Coordinates of C-alpha atoms and ligand atoms in Angstrom, one line a residue:
X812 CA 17.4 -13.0 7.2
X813 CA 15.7 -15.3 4.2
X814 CA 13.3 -16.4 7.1
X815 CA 11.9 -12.8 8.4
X816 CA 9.4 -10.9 6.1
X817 CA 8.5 -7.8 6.5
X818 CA 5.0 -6.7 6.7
X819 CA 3.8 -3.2 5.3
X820 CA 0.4 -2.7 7.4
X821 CA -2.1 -0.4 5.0
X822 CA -5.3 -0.7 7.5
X823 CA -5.6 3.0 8.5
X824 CA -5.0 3.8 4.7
X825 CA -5.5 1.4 2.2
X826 CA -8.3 -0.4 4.8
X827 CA -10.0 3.0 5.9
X828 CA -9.9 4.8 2.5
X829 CA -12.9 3.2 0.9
X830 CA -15.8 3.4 3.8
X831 CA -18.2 5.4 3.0
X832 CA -19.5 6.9 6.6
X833 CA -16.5 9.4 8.3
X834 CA -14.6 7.8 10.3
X835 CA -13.6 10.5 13.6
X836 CA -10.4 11.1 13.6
X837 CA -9.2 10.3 16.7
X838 CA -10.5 6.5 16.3
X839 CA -8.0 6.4 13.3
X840 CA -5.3 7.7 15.5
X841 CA -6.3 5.3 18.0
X842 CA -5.8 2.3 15.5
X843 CA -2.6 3.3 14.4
X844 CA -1.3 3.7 17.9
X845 CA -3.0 0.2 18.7
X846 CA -1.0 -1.2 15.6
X847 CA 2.0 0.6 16.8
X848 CA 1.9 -1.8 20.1
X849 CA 1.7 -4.7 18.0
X850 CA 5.6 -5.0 16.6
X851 CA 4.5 -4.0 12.8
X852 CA 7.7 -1.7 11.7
X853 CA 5.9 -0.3 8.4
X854 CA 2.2 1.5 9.2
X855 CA 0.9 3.6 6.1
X856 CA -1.1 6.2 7.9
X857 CA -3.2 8.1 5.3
X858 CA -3.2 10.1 2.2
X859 CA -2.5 13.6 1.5
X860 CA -5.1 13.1 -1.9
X861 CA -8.1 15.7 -2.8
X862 CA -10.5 15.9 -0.3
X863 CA -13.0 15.6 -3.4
X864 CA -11.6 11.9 -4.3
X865 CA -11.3 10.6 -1.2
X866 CA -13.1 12.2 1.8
X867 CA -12.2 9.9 4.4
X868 CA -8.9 10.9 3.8
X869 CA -9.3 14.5 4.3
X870 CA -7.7 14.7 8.0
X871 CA -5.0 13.4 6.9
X872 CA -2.8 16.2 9.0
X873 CA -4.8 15.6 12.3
X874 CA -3.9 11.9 12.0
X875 CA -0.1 12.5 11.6
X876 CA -0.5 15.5 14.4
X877 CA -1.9 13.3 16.7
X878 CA -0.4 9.5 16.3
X879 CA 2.7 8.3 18.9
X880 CA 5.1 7.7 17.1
X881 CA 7.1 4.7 17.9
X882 CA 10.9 4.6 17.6
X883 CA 12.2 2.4 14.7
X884 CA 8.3 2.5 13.6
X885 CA 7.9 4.1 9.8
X886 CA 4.7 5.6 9.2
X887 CA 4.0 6.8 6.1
X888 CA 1.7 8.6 3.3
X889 CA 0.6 8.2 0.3
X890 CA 1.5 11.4 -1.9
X891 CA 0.0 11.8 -5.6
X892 CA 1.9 15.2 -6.6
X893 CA 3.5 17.6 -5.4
X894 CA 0.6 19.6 -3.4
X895 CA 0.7 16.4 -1.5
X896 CA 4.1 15.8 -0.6
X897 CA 4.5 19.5 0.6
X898 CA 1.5 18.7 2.6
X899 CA 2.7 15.7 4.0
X900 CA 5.8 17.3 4.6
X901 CA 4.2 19.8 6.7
X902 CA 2.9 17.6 8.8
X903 CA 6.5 15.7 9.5
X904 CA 6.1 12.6 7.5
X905 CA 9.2 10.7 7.3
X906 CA 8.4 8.5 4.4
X907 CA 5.8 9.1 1.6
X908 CA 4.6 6.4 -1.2
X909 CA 4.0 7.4 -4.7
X910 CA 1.5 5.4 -6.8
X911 CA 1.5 4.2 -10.4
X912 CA -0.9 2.0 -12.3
X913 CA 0.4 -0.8 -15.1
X914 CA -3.3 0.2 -17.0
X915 CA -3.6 3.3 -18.8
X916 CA -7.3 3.1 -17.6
X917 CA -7.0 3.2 -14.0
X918 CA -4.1 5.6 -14.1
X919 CA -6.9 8.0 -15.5
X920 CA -9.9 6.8 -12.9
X921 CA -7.6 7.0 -9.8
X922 CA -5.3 9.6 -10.2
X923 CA -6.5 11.6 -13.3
X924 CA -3.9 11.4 -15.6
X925 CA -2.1 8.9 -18.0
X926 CA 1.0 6.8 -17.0
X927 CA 3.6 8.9 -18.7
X928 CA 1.9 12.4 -17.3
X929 CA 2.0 10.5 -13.7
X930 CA 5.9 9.9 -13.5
X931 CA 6.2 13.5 -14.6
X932 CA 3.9 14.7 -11.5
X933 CA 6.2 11.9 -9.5
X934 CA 9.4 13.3 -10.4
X935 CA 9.3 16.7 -8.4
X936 CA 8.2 14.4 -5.7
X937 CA 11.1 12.2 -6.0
X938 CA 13.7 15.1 -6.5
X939 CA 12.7 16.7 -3.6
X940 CA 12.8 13.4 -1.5
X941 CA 16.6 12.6 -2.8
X942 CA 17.6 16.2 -1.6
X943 CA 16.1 15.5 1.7
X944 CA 17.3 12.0 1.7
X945 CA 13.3 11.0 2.3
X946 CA 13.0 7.4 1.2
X947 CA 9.7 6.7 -1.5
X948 CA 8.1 3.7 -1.9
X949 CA 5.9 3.2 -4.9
X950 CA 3.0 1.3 -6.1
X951 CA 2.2 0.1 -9.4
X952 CA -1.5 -0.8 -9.3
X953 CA -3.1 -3.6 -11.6
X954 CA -0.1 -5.7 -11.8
X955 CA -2.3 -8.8 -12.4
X956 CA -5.9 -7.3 -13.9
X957 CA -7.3 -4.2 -14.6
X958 CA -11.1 -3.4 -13.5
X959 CA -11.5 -1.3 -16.7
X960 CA -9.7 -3.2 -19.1
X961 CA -9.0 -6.8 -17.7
X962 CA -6.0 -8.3 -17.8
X963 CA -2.4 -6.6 -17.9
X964 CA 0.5 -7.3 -19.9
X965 CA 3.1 -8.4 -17.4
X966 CA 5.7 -6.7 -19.2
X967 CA 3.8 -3.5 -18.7
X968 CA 4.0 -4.2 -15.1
X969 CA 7.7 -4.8 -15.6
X970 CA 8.4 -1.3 -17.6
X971 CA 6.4 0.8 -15.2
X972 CA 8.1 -1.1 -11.8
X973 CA 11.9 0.0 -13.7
X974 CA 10.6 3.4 -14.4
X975 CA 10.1 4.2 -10.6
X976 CA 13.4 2.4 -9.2
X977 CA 15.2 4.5 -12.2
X978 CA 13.5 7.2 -10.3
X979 CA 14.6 6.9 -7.4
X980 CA 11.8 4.8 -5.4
X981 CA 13.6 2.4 -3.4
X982 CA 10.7 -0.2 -3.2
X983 CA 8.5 -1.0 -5.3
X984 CA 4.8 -2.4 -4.4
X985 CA 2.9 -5.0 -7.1
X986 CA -0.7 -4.9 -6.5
X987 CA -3.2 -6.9 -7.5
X988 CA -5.9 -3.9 -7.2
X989 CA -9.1 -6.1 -7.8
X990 CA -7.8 -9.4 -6.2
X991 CA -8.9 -11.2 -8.9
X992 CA -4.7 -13.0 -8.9
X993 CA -4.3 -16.7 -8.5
X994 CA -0.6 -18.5 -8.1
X995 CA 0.1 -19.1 -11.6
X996 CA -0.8 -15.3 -12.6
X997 CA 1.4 -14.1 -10.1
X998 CA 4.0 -16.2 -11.3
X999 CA 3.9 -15.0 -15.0
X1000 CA 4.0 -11.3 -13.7
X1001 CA 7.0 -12.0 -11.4
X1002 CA 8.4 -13.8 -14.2
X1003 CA 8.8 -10.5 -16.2
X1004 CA 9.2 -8.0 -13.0
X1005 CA 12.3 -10.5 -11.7
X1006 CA 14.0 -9.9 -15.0
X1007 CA 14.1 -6.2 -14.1
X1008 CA 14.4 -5.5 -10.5
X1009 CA 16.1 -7.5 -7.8
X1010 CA 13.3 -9.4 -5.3
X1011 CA 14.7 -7.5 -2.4
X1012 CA 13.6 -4.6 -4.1
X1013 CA 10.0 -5.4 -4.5
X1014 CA 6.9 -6.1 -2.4
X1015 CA 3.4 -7.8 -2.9
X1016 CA 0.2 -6.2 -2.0
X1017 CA -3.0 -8.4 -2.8
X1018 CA -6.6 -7.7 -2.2
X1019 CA -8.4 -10.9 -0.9
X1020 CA -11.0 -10.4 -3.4
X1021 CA -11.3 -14.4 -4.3
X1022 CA -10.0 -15.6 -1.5
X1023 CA -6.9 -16.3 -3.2
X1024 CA -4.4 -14.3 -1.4
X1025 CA -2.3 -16.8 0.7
X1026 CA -1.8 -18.8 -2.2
X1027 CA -0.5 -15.7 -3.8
X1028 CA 2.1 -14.5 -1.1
X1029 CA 3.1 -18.2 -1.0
X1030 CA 4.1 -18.0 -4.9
X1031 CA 6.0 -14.3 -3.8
X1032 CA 7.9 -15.9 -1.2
X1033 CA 9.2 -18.9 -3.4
X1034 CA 10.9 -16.1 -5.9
X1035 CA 12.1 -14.6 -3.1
X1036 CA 9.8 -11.6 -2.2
X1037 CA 10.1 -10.6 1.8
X1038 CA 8.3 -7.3 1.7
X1039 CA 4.3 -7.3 1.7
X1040 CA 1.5 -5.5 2.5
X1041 CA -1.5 -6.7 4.6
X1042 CA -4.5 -5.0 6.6
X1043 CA -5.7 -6.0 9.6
X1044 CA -9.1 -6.9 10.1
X1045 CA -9.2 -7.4 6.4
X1046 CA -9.8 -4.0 5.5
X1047 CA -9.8 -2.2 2.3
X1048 CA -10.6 -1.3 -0.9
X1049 CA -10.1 1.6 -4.1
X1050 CA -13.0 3.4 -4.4
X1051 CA -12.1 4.0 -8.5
X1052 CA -11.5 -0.5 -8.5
X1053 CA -15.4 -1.4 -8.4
X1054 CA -15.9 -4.7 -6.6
X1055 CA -12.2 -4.6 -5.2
X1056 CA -12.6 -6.2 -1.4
X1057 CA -10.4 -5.2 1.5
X1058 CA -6.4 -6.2 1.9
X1059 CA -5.8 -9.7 3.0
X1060 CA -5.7 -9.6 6.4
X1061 CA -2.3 -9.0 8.7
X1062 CA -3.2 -11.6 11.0
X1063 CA -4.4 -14.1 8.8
X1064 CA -0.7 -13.3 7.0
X1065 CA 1.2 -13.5 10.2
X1066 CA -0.2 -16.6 11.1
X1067 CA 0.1 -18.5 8.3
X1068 CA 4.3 -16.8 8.1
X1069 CA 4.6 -17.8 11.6
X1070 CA 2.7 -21.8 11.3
X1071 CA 5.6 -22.2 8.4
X1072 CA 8.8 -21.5 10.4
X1073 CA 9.1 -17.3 9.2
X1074 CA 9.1 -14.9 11.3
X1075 CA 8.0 -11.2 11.1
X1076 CA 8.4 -9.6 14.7
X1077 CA 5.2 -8.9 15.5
X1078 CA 2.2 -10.4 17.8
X1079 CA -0.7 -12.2 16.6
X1080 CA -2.6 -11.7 19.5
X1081 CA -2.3 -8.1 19.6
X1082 CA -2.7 -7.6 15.8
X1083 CA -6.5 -9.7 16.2
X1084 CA -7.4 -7.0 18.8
X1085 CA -6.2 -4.2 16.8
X1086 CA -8.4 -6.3 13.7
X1087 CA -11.5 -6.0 16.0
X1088 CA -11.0 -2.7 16.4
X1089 CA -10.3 -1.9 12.9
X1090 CA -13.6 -3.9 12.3
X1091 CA -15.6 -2.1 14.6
X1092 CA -14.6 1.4 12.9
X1093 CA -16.7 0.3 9.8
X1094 CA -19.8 -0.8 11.8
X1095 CA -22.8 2.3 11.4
X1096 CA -22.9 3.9 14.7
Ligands
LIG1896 P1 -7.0 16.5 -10.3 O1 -8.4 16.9 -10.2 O2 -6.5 16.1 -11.7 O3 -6.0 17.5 -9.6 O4 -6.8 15.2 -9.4 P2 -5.6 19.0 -10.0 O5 -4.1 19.1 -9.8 O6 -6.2 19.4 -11.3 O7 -6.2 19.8 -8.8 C1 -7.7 19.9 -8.7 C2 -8.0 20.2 -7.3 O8 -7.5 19.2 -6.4 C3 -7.5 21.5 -6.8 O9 -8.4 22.0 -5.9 C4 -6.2 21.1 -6.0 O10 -5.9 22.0 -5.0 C5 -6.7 19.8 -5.4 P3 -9.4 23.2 -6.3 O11 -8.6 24.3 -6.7 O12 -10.3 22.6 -7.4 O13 -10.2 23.4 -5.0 N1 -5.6 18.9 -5.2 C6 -5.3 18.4 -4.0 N2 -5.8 18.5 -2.7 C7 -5.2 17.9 -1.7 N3 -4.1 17.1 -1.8 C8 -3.6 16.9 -3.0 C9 -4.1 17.6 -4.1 N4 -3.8 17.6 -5.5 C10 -4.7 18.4 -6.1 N5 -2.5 16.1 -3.1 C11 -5.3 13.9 -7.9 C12 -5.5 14.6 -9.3 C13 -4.2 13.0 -8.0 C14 -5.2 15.0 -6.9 C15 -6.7 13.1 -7.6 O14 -6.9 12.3 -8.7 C16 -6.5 12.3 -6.4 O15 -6.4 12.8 -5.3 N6 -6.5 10.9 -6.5 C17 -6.3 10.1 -5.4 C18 -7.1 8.8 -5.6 C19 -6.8 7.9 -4.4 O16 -6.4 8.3 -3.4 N7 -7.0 6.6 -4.7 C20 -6.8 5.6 -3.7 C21 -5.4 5.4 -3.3 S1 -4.5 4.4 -4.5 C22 -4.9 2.8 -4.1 O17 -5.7 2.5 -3.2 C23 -4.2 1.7 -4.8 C24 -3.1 1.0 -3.9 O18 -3.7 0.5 -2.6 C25 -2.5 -0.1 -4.6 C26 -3.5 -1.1 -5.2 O19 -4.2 -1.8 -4.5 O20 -3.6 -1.0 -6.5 C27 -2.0 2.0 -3.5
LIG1897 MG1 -4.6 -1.4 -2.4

Protein backbone atom coordinates (compact mmCIF):
# COMPACT_ATOMS: atom_id res chain seq x y z
CA UNK A 1 0.00 0.00 0.00
CA UNK A 2 3.15 2.49 1.05
CA UNK A 3 4.20 1.93 -2.66
CA UNK A 4 0.85 3.10 -4.58
CA UNK A 5 0.00 6.90 -4.74
CA UNK A 6 -2.91 8.18 -5.66
CA UNK A 7 -3.21 10.81 -8.20
CA UNK A 8 -6.02 13.51 -8.06
CA UNK A 9 -6.12 14.70 -11.96
CA UNK A 10 -7.29 18.62 -11.96
CA UNK A 11 -6.76 19.10 -15.95
CA UNK A 12 -10.48 19.77 -16.91
CA UNK A 13 -10.70 22.04 -13.78
CA UNK A 14 -7.73 23.42 -12.22
CA UNK A 15 -5.94 23.11 -16.03
CA UNK A 16 -8.97 24.60 -18.06
CA UNK A 17 -10.10 27.22 -15.48
CA UNK A 18 -7.64 29.91 -16.41
CA UNK A 19 -7.68 30.09 -20.41
CA UNK A 20 -8.92 32.86 -21.58
CA UNK A 21 -10.75 31.82 -25.12
CA UNK A 22 -14.06 29.33 -24.37
CA UNK A 23 -13.32 26.23 -24.50
CA UNK A 24 -16.72 24.19 -26.30
CA UNK A 25 -18.00 22.12 -24.08
CA UNK A 26 -18.10 18.95 -25.55
CA UNK A 27 -14.07 19.11 -26.04
CA UNK A 28 -14.01 19.24 -22.14
CA UNK A 29 -16.28 16.34 -21.96
CA UNK A 30 -14.18 14.69 -24.43
CA UNK A 31 -10.99 15.18 -22.21
CA UNK A 32 -12.42 13.88 -19.25
CA UNK A 33 -13.81 10.84 -20.89
CA UNK A 34 -10.16 10.48 -22.55
CA UNK A 35 -8.74 10.77 -18.92
CA UNK A 36 -11.31 8.36 -17.81
CA UNK A 37 -9.65 5.61 -20.25
CA UNK A 38 -6.38 6.25 -18.73
CA UNK A 39 -6.76 4.34 -15.11
CA UNK A 40 -6.79 7.90 -13.02
CA UNK A 41 -9.44 7.04 -10.12
CA UNK A 42 -9.82 10.87 -8.99
CA UNK A 43 -10.84 13.44 -12.06
CA UNK A 44 -12.06 16.97 -10.81
CA UNK A 45 -14.38 18.01 -13.49
CA UNK A 46 -15.31 21.68 -13.12
CA UNK A 47 -16.65 24.29 -10.81
CA UNK A 48 -20.02 25.25 -9.87
CA UNK A 49 -18.29 29.16 -9.22
CA UNK A 50 -19.94 32.59 -10.60
CA UNK A 51 -20.10 32.69 -14.09
CA UNK A 52 -18.70 36.37 -13.59
CA UNK A 53 -15.31 34.92 -11.83
CA UNK A 54 -14.70 32.26 -13.87
CA UNK A 55 -16.36 32.06 -17.39
CA UNK A 56 -14.83 29.01 -18.59
CA UNK A 57 -16.43 27.43 -15.85
CA UNK A 58 -19.90 28.44 -16.63
CA UNK A 59 -21.08 24.93 -18.26
CA UNK A 60 -20.24 23.42 -15.55
CA UNK A 61 -23.83 21.27 -15.64
CA UNK A 62 -23.43 20.33 -19.42
CA UNK A 63 -19.98 18.85 -18.50
CA UNK A 64 -21.34 16.64 -15.63
CA UNK A 65 -24.60 15.92 -18.09
CA UNK A 66 -22.56 14.78 -20.66
CA UNK A 67 -19.27 12.91 -19.24
CA UNK A 68 -19.28 8.68 -18.95
CA UNK A 69 -18.87 7.96 -16.04
CA UNK A 70 -16.62 5.22 -15.23
CA UNK A 71 -17.28 2.74 -12.35
CA UNK A 72 -14.92 3.14 -9.39
CA UNK A 73 -13.96 6.57 -11.23
CA UNK A 74 -14.79 9.82 -8.68
CA UNK A 75 -15.34 12.84 -10.52
CA UNK A 76 -15.75 15.75 -8.67
CA UNK A 77 -16.54 19.67 -8.27
CA UNK A 78 -15.30 22.38 -6.83
CA UNK A 79 -18.18 24.02 -4.65
CA UNK A 80 -17.58 27.71 -3.00
CA UNK A 81 -21.04 28.01 -1.03
CA UNK A 82 -23.93 26.69 -0.88
CA UNK A 83 -25.53 28.02 -4.29
CA UNK A 84 -22.89 25.80 -5.66
CA UNK A 85 -23.23 22.66 -3.94
CA UNK A 86 -27.08 22.67 -4.58
CA UNK A 87 -25.98 23.19 -8.05
CA UNK A 88 -23.61 20.63 -8.27
CA UNK A 89 -25.98 18.45 -6.62
CA UNK A 90 -28.35 18.97 -9.28
CA UNK A 91 -26.36 17.82 -11.67
CA UNK A 92 -25.48 14.32 -9.74
CA UNK A 93 -22.02 15.03 -8.42
CA UNK A 94 -20.85 12.44 -6.20
CA UNK A 95 -18.06 14.30 -4.48
CA UNK A 96 -17.56 18.15 -4.22
CA UNK A 97 -14.25 19.99 -2.95
CA UNK A 98 -14.38 23.03 -0.88
CA UNK A 99 -11.57 25.58 -0.92
CA UNK A 100 -9.69 27.63 1.71
CA UNK A 101 -6.70 29.86 1.47
CA UNK A 102 -3.81 29.99 4.53
CA UNK A 103 -3.64 34.08 3.36
CA UNK A 104 -6.26 36.37 4.37
CA UNK A 105 -5.42 38.13 1.02
CA UNK A 106 -6.21 35.54 -1.46
CA UNK A 107 -9.20 34.32 0.60
CA UNK A 108 -10.54 37.88 -0.34
CA UNK A 109 -9.21 37.88 -4.25
CA UNK A 110 -10.47 34.35 -4.94
CA UNK A 111 -13.41 33.78 -3.19
CA UNK A 112 -14.49 37.13 -1.76
CA UNK A 113 -14.49 36.86 1.72
CA UNK A 114 -12.06 36.44 4.78
CA UNK A 115 -10.95 33.03 6.12
CA UNK A 116 -13.23 32.93 9.08
CA UNK A 117 -16.40 34.21 6.83
CA UNK A 118 -15.27 31.22 4.34
CA UNK A 119 -15.63 28.20 6.89
CA UNK A 120 -18.93 29.75 7.80
CA UNK A 121 -20.14 29.66 3.93
CA UNK A 122 -18.28 25.94 4.05
CA UNK A 123 -20.23 24.70 6.85
CA UNK A 124 -23.85 24.42 5.34
CA UNK A 125 -21.87 22.77 2.59
CA UNK A 126 -20.30 20.29 4.86
CA UNK A 127 -23.57 19.62 7.01
CA UNK A 128 -25.43 18.91 4.14
CA UNK A 129 -22.64 16.50 2.71
CA UNK A 130 -22.48 14.49 6.28
CA UNK A 131 -26.42 14.05 5.96
CA UNK A 132 -26.04 12.70 2.59
CA UNK A 133 -22.98 10.81 3.45
CA UNK A 134 -21.22 12.92 0.30
CA UNK A 135 -17.46 12.85 1.00
CA UNK A 136 -15.52 16.74 0.68
CA UNK A 137 -12.31 17.24 -0.02
CA UNK A 138 -10.76 20.60 0.72
CA UNK A 139 -8.06 22.91 -0.39
CA UNK A 140 -6.15 25.28 1.49
CA UNK A 141 -4.51 27.58 -1.06
CA UNK A 142 -1.06 29.36 -0.41
CA UNK A 143 0.35 26.82 1.84
CA UNK A 144 3.94 27.80 0.83
CA UNK A 145 3.56 31.77 -0.51
CA UNK A 146 1.05 34.11 -1.03
CA UNK A 147 0.91 36.20 -4.49
CA UNK A 148 -0.46 39.22 -2.43
CA UNK A 149 1.39 38.96 0.59
CA UNK A 150 4.47 36.56 0.15
CA UNK A 151 5.26 34.06 2.21
CA UNK A 152 2.87 32.15 4.72
CA UNK A 153 3.25 31.15 8.22
CA UNK A 154 3.25 27.41 8.14
CA UNK A 155 1.36 27.30 11.26
CA UNK A 156 -1.40 29.25 9.48
CA UNK A 157 -1.37 26.46 7.00
CA UNK A 158 -1.55 24.07 9.90
CA UNK A 159 -4.66 25.94 11.75
CA UNK A 160 -6.68 26.34 8.67
CA UNK A 161 -5.92 22.37 7.27
CA UNK A 162 -7.43 21.26 11.31
CA UNK A 163 -10.31 23.62 10.89
CA UNK A 164 -11.59 21.69 7.70
CA UNK A 165 -10.86 17.95 8.97
CA UNK A 166 -12.75 19.28 12.31
CA UNK A 167 -15.31 19.98 9.71
CA UNK A 168 -15.79 17.25 8.33
CA UNK A 169 -13.53 17.32 5.06
CA UNK A 170 -11.97 14.01 4.88
CA UNK A 171 -8.85 15.16 2.78
CA UNK A 172 -7.23 17.88 2.83
CA UNK A 173 -5.26 19.42 -0.34
CA UNK A 174 -1.87 21.81 0.39
CA UNK A 175 -1.25 23.92 -2.50
CA UNK A 176 1.44 25.77 -3.45
CA UNK A 177 -0.88 28.28 -5.50
CA UNK A 178 2.03 30.27 -7.20
CA UNK A 179 4.56 27.38 -7.43
CA UNK A 180 7.11 29.45 -6.15
CA UNK A 181 7.87 25.99 -3.28
CA UNK A 182 11.18 24.39 -3.29
CA UNK A 183 12.02 21.01 -0.94
CA UNK A 184 13.08 22.67 2.07
CA UNK A 185 9.88 25.05 2.12
CA UNK A 186 7.70 22.19 1.82
CA UNK A 187 9.42 20.61 4.50
CA UNK A 188 8.91 23.39 7.09
CA UNK A 189 5.19 23.56 6.09
CA UNK A 190 4.75 19.72 6.54
CA UNK A 191 6.63 20.15 9.56
CA UNK A 192 3.78 22.04 11.20
CA UNK A 193 0.73 20.44 9.08
CA UNK A 194 2.19 16.70 10.25
CA UNK A 195 1.87 17.84 13.86
CA UNK A 196 -1.95 18.22 13.18
CA UNK A 197 -3.25 15.88 10.73
CA UNK A 198 -2.26 12.35 9.95
CA UNK A 199 -0.30 12.11 6.24
CA UNK A 200 -2.99 9.71 5.06
CA UNK A 201 -5.18 12.44 5.48
CA UNK A 202 -3.51 15.06 3.33
CA UNK A 203 -2.48 15.63 -0.30
CA UNK A 204 -0.06 17.91 -2.25
CA UNK A 205 -1.04 20.00 -5.15
CA UNK A 206 1.91 22.13 -6.75
CA UNK A 207 1.93 24.43 -9.62
CA UNK A 208 5.27 23.94 -11.69
CA UNK A 209 5.78 27.46 -11.63
CA UNK A 210 9.83 27.21 -11.12
CA UNK A 211 10.19 24.07 -12.28
CA UNK A 212 10.49 22.82 -8.86
CA UNK A 213 7.62 20.49 -8.55
CA UNK A 214 9.15 16.89 -8.58
CA UNK A 215 11.53 17.89 -6.06
CA UNK A 216 8.60 18.88 -4.07
CA UNK A 217 6.34 15.65 -4.30
CA UNK A 218 9.67 13.83 -3.63
CA UNK A 219 9.92 15.78 -0.13
CA UNK A 220 5.78 14.79 0.31
CA UNK A 221 6.46 11.31 -0.32
CA UNK A 222 9.45 11.01 2.30
CA UNK A 223 6.81 12.26 5.18
CA UNK A 224 4.58 9.97 3.99
CA UNK A 225 2.07 11.89 1.68
CA UNK A 226 0.30 9.33 -1.02
CA UNK A 227 -2.43 11.60 -2.32
CA UNK A 228 -1.50 14.40 -5.06
CA UNK A 229 -2.82 16.33 -7.55
CA UNK A 230 -1.31 16.73 -11.10
CA UNK A 231 -2.65 17.92 -14.65
CA UNK A 232 -2.02 16.51 -17.63
CA UNK A 233 -0.50 18.34 -20.29
CA UNK A 234 0.77 20.70 -17.64
CA UNK A 235 -2.22 22.61 -17.49
CA UNK A 236 -3.41 25.32 -15.15
CA UNK A 237 -3.49 28.22 -13.38
CA UNK A 238 -5.80 30.77 -10.73
CA UNK A 239 -6.81 33.46 -12.56
CA UNK A 240 -6.83 35.76 -8.92
CA UNK A 241 -2.68 34.05 -8.44
CA UNK A 242 -0.98 36.43 -11.13
CA UNK A 243 1.93 34.68 -12.74
CA UNK A 244 0.82 31.13 -11.27
CA UNK A 245 1.73 28.52 -14.22
CA UNK A 246 -0.20 25.36 -14.88
CA UNK A 247 -0.19 22.04 -12.48
CA UNK A 248 2.75 19.86 -12.80
CA UNK A 249 2.04 17.62 -15.18
CA UNK A 250 0.27 13.90 -14.60
CA UNK A 251 2.55 12.31 -16.89
CA UNK A 252 5.64 13.83 -15.95
CA UNK A 253 4.33 12.65 -12.15
CA UNK A 254 3.50 9.20 -13.28
CA UNK A 255 6.68 8.71 -14.79
CA UNK A 256 8.95 9.73 -12.44
CA UNK A 257 6.42 7.47 -9.55
CA UNK A 258 6.64 4.67 -11.84
CA UNK A 259 10.92 5.02 -12.89
CA UNK A 260 11.27 4.84 -8.74
CA UNK A 261 9.42 1.42 -8.04
CA UNK A 262 5.61 3.24 -7.08
CA UNK A 263 2.96 2.51 -8.67
CA UNK A 264 -0.34 4.53 -9.34
CA UNK A 265 -2.58 2.33 -11.67
CA UNK A 266 -2.75 4.23 -14.49
CA UNK A 267 -1.06 4.39 -18.19
CA UNK A 268 1.57 6.71 -19.22
CA UNK A 269 0.95 6.25 -22.67
CA UNK A 270 -2.55 6.96 -22.61
CA UNK A 271 -2.23 9.90 -20.13
CA UNK A 272 0.52 11.71 -22.92
CA UNK A 273 -2.30 11.35 -25.54
CA UNK A 274 -4.89 12.68 -23.26
CA UNK A 275 -1.81 15.69 -22.46
CA UNK A 276 -1.83 16.40 -26.32
CA UNK A 277 -5.19 16.70 -26.32
CA UNK A 278 -5.47 18.77 -23.31
CA UNK A 279 -2.72 20.82 -25.05
CA UNK A 280 -4.43 21.30 -28.07
CA UNK A 281 -7.66 22.72 -26.30
CA UNK A 282 -5.62 25.89 -25.41
CA UNK A 283 -4.27 26.44 -28.91
CA UNK A 284 -6.46 29.63 -30.79
CA UNK A 285 -8.53 28.00 -33.26
P1 LIG B 1 -19.61 36.96 -4.37
O1 LIG B 1 -19.73 37.96 -5.45
O2 LIG B 1 -19.12 37.41 -3.03
O3 LIG B 1 -20.94 36.10 -4.21
O4 LIG B 1 -18.63 35.83 -4.90
P2 LIG B 1 -22.37 36.47 -3.69
O5 LIG B 1 -22.82 35.36 -2.81
O6 LIG B 1 -22.40 37.89 -3.16
O7 LIG B 1 -23.25 36.43 -5.03
C1 LIG B 1 -23.02 37.36 -6.07
C2 LIG B 1 -23.51 36.77 -7.38
O8 LIG B 1 -22.81 35.57 -7.68
C3 LIG B 1 -24.99 36.42 -7.40
O9 LIG B 1 -25.42 36.61 -8.72
C4 LIG B 1 -24.99 34.94 -7.11
O10 LIG B 1 -26.13 34.29 -7.66
C5 LIG B 1 -23.73 34.49 -7.83
P3 LIG B 1 -26.23 37.94 -9.16
O11 LIG B 1 -27.45 37.93 -8.29
O12 LIG B 1 -25.31 39.10 -8.87
O13 LIG B 1 -26.48 37.70 -10.60
N1 LIG B 1 -23.15 33.27 -7.23
C6 LIG B 1 -22.97 32.12 -7.90
N2 LIG B 1 -23.23 31.76 -9.18
C7 LIG B 1 -22.93 30.50 -9.52
N3 LIG B 1 -22.38 29.58 -8.67
C8 LIG B 1 -22.12 29.90 -7.40
C9 LIG B 1 -22.42 31.22 -6.98
N4 LIG B 1 -22.28 31.87 -5.79
C10 LIG B 1 -22.75 33.12 -5.96
N5 LIG B 1 -21.56 29.01 -6.59
C11 LIG B 1 -17.95 33.52 -4.96
C12 LIG B 1 -18.29 34.73 -4.09
C13 LIG B 1 -17.34 32.48 -4.07
C14 LIG B 1 -19.22 33.02 -5.62
C15 LIG B 1 -16.96 34.01 -6.05
O14 LIG B 1 -15.92 34.68 -5.44
C16 LIG B 1 -16.42 32.87 -6.86
O15 LIG B 1 -17.14 32.22 -7.63
N6 LIG B 1 -15.11 32.57 -6.71
C17 LIG B 1 -14.52 31.42 -7.36
C18 LIG B 1 -13.13 31.74 -7.76
C19 LIG B 1 -12.51 30.52 -8.39
O16 LIG B 1 -13.19 29.64 -8.91
N7 LIG B 1 -11.16 30.46 -8.35
C20 LIG B 1 -10.44 29.36 -8.93
C21 LIG B 1 -10.63 28.08 -8.18
S1 LIG B 1 -9.65 27.98 -6.71
C22 LIG B 1 -8.08 27.51 -7.28
O17 LIG B 1 -7.82 27.45 -8.45
C23 LIG B 1 -7.05 27.12 -6.26
C24 LIG B 1 -6.85 25.60 -6.18
O18 LIG B 1 -6.48 25.07 -7.44
C25 LIG B 1 -5.76 25.30 -5.16
C26 LIG B 1 -4.52 26.17 -5.40
O19 LIG B 1 -3.82 25.96 -6.41
O20 LIG B 1 -4.32 27.06 -4.56
C27 LIG B 1 -8.13 24.88 -5.73
MG1 LIG C 1 -4.45 25.02 -8.19
Amino acid sequence: MDDHVLIWEMGPRDGLQNEAAQIPTEQKVALVNKLSATGLRRIEVTSFVSPRWVPQMADAAQVFAAINRRPGVVYSALTPNMQGFEAALSSGVGEVAIFASASEAFSSKNINCSITESMARFQPVLGRAHDMRMPVRAYVSCAIDCPYDGPVVPANVAKVTRQLLDMGCYEVSLADTIGSGQPDRVHSMLDAVLDVAEARTLALHFHDTQGRAIDNVAAGLERGIRIFDAAVGGLGGCPYAPGAKGNVATETVVDWLHSHGLSTGTDLDLLREAGRFANDLRKPT
